[in-house]
PDB file of C-alpha atoms in Angstrom:
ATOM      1  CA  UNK A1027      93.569 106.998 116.573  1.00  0.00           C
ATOM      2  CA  UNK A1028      89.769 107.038 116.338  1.00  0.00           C
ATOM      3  CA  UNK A1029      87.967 103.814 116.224  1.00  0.00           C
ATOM      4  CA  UNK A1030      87.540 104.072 111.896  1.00  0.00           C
ATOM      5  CA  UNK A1031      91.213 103.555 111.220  1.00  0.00           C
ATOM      6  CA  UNK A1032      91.550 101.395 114.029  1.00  0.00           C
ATOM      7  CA  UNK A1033      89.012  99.115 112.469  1.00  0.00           C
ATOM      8  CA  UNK A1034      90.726  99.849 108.932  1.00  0.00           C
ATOM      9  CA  UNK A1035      94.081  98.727 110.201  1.00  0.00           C
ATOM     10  CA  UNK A1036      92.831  95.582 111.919  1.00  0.00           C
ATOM     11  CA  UNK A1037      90.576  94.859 108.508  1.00  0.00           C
ATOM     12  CA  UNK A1038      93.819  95.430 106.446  1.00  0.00           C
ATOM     13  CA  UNK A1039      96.091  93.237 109.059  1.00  0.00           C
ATOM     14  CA  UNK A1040      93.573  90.302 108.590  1.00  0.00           C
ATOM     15  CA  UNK A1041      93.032  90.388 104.761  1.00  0.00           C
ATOM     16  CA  UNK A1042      97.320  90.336 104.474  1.00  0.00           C
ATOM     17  CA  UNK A1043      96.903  86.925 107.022  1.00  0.00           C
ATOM     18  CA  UNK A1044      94.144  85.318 104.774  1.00  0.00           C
ATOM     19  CA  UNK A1045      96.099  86.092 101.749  1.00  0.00           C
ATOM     20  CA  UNK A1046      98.825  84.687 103.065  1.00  0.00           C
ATOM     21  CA  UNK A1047      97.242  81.197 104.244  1.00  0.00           C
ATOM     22  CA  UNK A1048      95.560  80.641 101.195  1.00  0.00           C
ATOM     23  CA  UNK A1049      98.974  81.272  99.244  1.00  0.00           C
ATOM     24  CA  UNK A1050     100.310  78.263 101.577  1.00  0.00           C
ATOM     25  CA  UNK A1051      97.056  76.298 101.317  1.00  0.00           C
ATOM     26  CA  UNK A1052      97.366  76.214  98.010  1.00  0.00           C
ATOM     27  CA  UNK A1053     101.236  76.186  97.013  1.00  0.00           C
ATOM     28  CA  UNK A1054     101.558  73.752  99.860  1.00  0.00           C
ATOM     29  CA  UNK A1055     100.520  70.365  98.535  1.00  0.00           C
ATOM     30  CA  UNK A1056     102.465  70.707  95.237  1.00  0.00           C
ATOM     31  CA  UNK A1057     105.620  71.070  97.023  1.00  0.00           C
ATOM     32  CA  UNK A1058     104.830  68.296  99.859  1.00  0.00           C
ATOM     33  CA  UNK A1059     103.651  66.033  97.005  1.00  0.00           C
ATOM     34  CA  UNK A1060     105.390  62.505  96.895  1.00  0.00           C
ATOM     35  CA  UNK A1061     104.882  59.388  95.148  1.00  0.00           C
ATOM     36  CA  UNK A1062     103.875  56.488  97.611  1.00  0.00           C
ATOM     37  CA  UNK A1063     103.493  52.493  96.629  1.00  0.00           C
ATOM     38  CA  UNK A1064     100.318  51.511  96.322  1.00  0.00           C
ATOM     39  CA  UNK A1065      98.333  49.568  98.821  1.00  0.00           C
ATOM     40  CA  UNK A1066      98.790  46.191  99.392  1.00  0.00           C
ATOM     41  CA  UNK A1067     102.556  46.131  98.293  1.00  0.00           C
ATOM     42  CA  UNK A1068     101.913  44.243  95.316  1.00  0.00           C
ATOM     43  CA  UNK A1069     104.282  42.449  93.205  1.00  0.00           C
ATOM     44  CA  UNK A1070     105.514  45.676  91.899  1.00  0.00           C
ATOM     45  CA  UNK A1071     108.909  47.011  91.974  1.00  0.00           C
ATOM     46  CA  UNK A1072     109.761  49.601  94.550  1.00  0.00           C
ATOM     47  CA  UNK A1073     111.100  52.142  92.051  1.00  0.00           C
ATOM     48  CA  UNK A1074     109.779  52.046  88.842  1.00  0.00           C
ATOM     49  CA  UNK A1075     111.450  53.318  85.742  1.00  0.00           C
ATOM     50  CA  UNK A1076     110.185  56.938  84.797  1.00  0.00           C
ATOM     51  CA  UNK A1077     108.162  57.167  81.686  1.00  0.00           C
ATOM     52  CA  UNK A1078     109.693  58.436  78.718  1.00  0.00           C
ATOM     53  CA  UNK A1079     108.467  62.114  78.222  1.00  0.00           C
ATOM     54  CA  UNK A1080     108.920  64.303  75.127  1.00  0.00           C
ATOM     55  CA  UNK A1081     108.594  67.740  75.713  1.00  0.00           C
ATOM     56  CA  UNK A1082     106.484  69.895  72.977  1.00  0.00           C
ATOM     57  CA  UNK A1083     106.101  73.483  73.161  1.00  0.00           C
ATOM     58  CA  UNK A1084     102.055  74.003  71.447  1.00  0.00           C
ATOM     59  CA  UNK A1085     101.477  77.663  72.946  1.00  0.00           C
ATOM     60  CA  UNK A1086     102.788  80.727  74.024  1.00  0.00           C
ATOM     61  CA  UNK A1087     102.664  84.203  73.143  1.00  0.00           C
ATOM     62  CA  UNK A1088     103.646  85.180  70.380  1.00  0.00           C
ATOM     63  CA  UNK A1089     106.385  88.005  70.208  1.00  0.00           C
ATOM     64  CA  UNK A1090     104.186  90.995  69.081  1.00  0.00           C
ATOM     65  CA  UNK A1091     101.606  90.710  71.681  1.00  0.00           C
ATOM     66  CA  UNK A1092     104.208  90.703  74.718  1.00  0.00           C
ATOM     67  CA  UNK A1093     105.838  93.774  72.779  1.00  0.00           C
ATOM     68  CA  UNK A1094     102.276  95.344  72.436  1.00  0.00           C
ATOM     69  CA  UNK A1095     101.396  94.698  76.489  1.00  0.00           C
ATOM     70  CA  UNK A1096     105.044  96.175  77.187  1.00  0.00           C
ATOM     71  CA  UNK A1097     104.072  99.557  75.200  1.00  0.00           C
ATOM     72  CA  UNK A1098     101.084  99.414  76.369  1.00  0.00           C
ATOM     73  CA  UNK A1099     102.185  99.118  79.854  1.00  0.00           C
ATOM     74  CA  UNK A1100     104.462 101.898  79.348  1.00  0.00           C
ATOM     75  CA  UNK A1101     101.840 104.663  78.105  1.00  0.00           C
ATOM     76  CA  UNK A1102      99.397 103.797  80.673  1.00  0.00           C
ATOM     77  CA  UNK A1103     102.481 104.425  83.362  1.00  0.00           C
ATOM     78  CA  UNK A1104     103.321 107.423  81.724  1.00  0.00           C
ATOM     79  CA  UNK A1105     100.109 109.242  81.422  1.00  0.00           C
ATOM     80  CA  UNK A1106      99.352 108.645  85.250  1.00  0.00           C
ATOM     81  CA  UNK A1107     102.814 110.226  86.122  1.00  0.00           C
ATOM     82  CA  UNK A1108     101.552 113.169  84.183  1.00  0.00           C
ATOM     83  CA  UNK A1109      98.549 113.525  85.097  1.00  0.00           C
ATOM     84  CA  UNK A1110     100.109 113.000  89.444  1.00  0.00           C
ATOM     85  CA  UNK A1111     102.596 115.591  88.337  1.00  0.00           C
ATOM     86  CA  UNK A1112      99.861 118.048  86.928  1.00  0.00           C
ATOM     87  CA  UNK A1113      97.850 117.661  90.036  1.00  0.00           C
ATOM     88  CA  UNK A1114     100.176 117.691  92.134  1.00  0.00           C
ATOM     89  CA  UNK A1115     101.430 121.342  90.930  1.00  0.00           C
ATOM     90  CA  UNK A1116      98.126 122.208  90.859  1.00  0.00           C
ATOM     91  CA  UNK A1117      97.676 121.440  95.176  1.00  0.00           C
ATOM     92  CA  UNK A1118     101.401 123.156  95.219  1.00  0.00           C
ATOM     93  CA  UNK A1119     100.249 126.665  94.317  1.00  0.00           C
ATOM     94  CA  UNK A1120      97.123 126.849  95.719  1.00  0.00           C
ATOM     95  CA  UNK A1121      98.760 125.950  98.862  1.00  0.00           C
ATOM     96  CA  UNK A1122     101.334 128.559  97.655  1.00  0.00           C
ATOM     97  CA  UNK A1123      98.349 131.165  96.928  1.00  0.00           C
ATOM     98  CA  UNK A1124      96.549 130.934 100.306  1.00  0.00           C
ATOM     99  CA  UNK A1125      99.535 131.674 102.880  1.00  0.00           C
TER     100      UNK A1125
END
């Protein structure tokens, strides 16, 4: 192994580790998070009642646009499988050609 890939796998090794810590970093302090009394222990009660929450729904994506990203998605995955396949044969008989 020459010292380019060597220095390519390390690079590639440390960039996975940094990806990962800053994943944890960041995903880290919303699932540690807990609700403490306040200083002082004040006159208030341990465990207060939760709020009253209503839930409304005010965005999205609509329907068409997820079915437009989906075709979308699909094309763009199908033309690159062509054009592999299509190179691919290509490499295949001029490796054929030249033994």
């Amino acid at each position: 192994m020459n010292l380019i890939q060597c220095i390519r796998r390390l690079a590639a090794v440390l960039a996975g580790l940094g990806g990962a810590a800053l994943a944890f970093v960041i995903a880290a302090p919303a699932a540690f998070a807990i609700r403490e009394p306040p200083p002082g222990g004040g006159g208030a009660p341990a465990h207060p009642a939760p709020p009253d929450t209503v839930a409304i729904v005010a965005g999205g994506m609509p329907g068409w646009q997820i079915a437009l990203i989906a075709v979308g998605a699909a094309l763009l995955a199908a033309a690159l499988t062509v054009l592999l396949d299509r190179a691919w044969a290509a490499r295949r008989s001029l490796a054929a050609r030249g033994a």
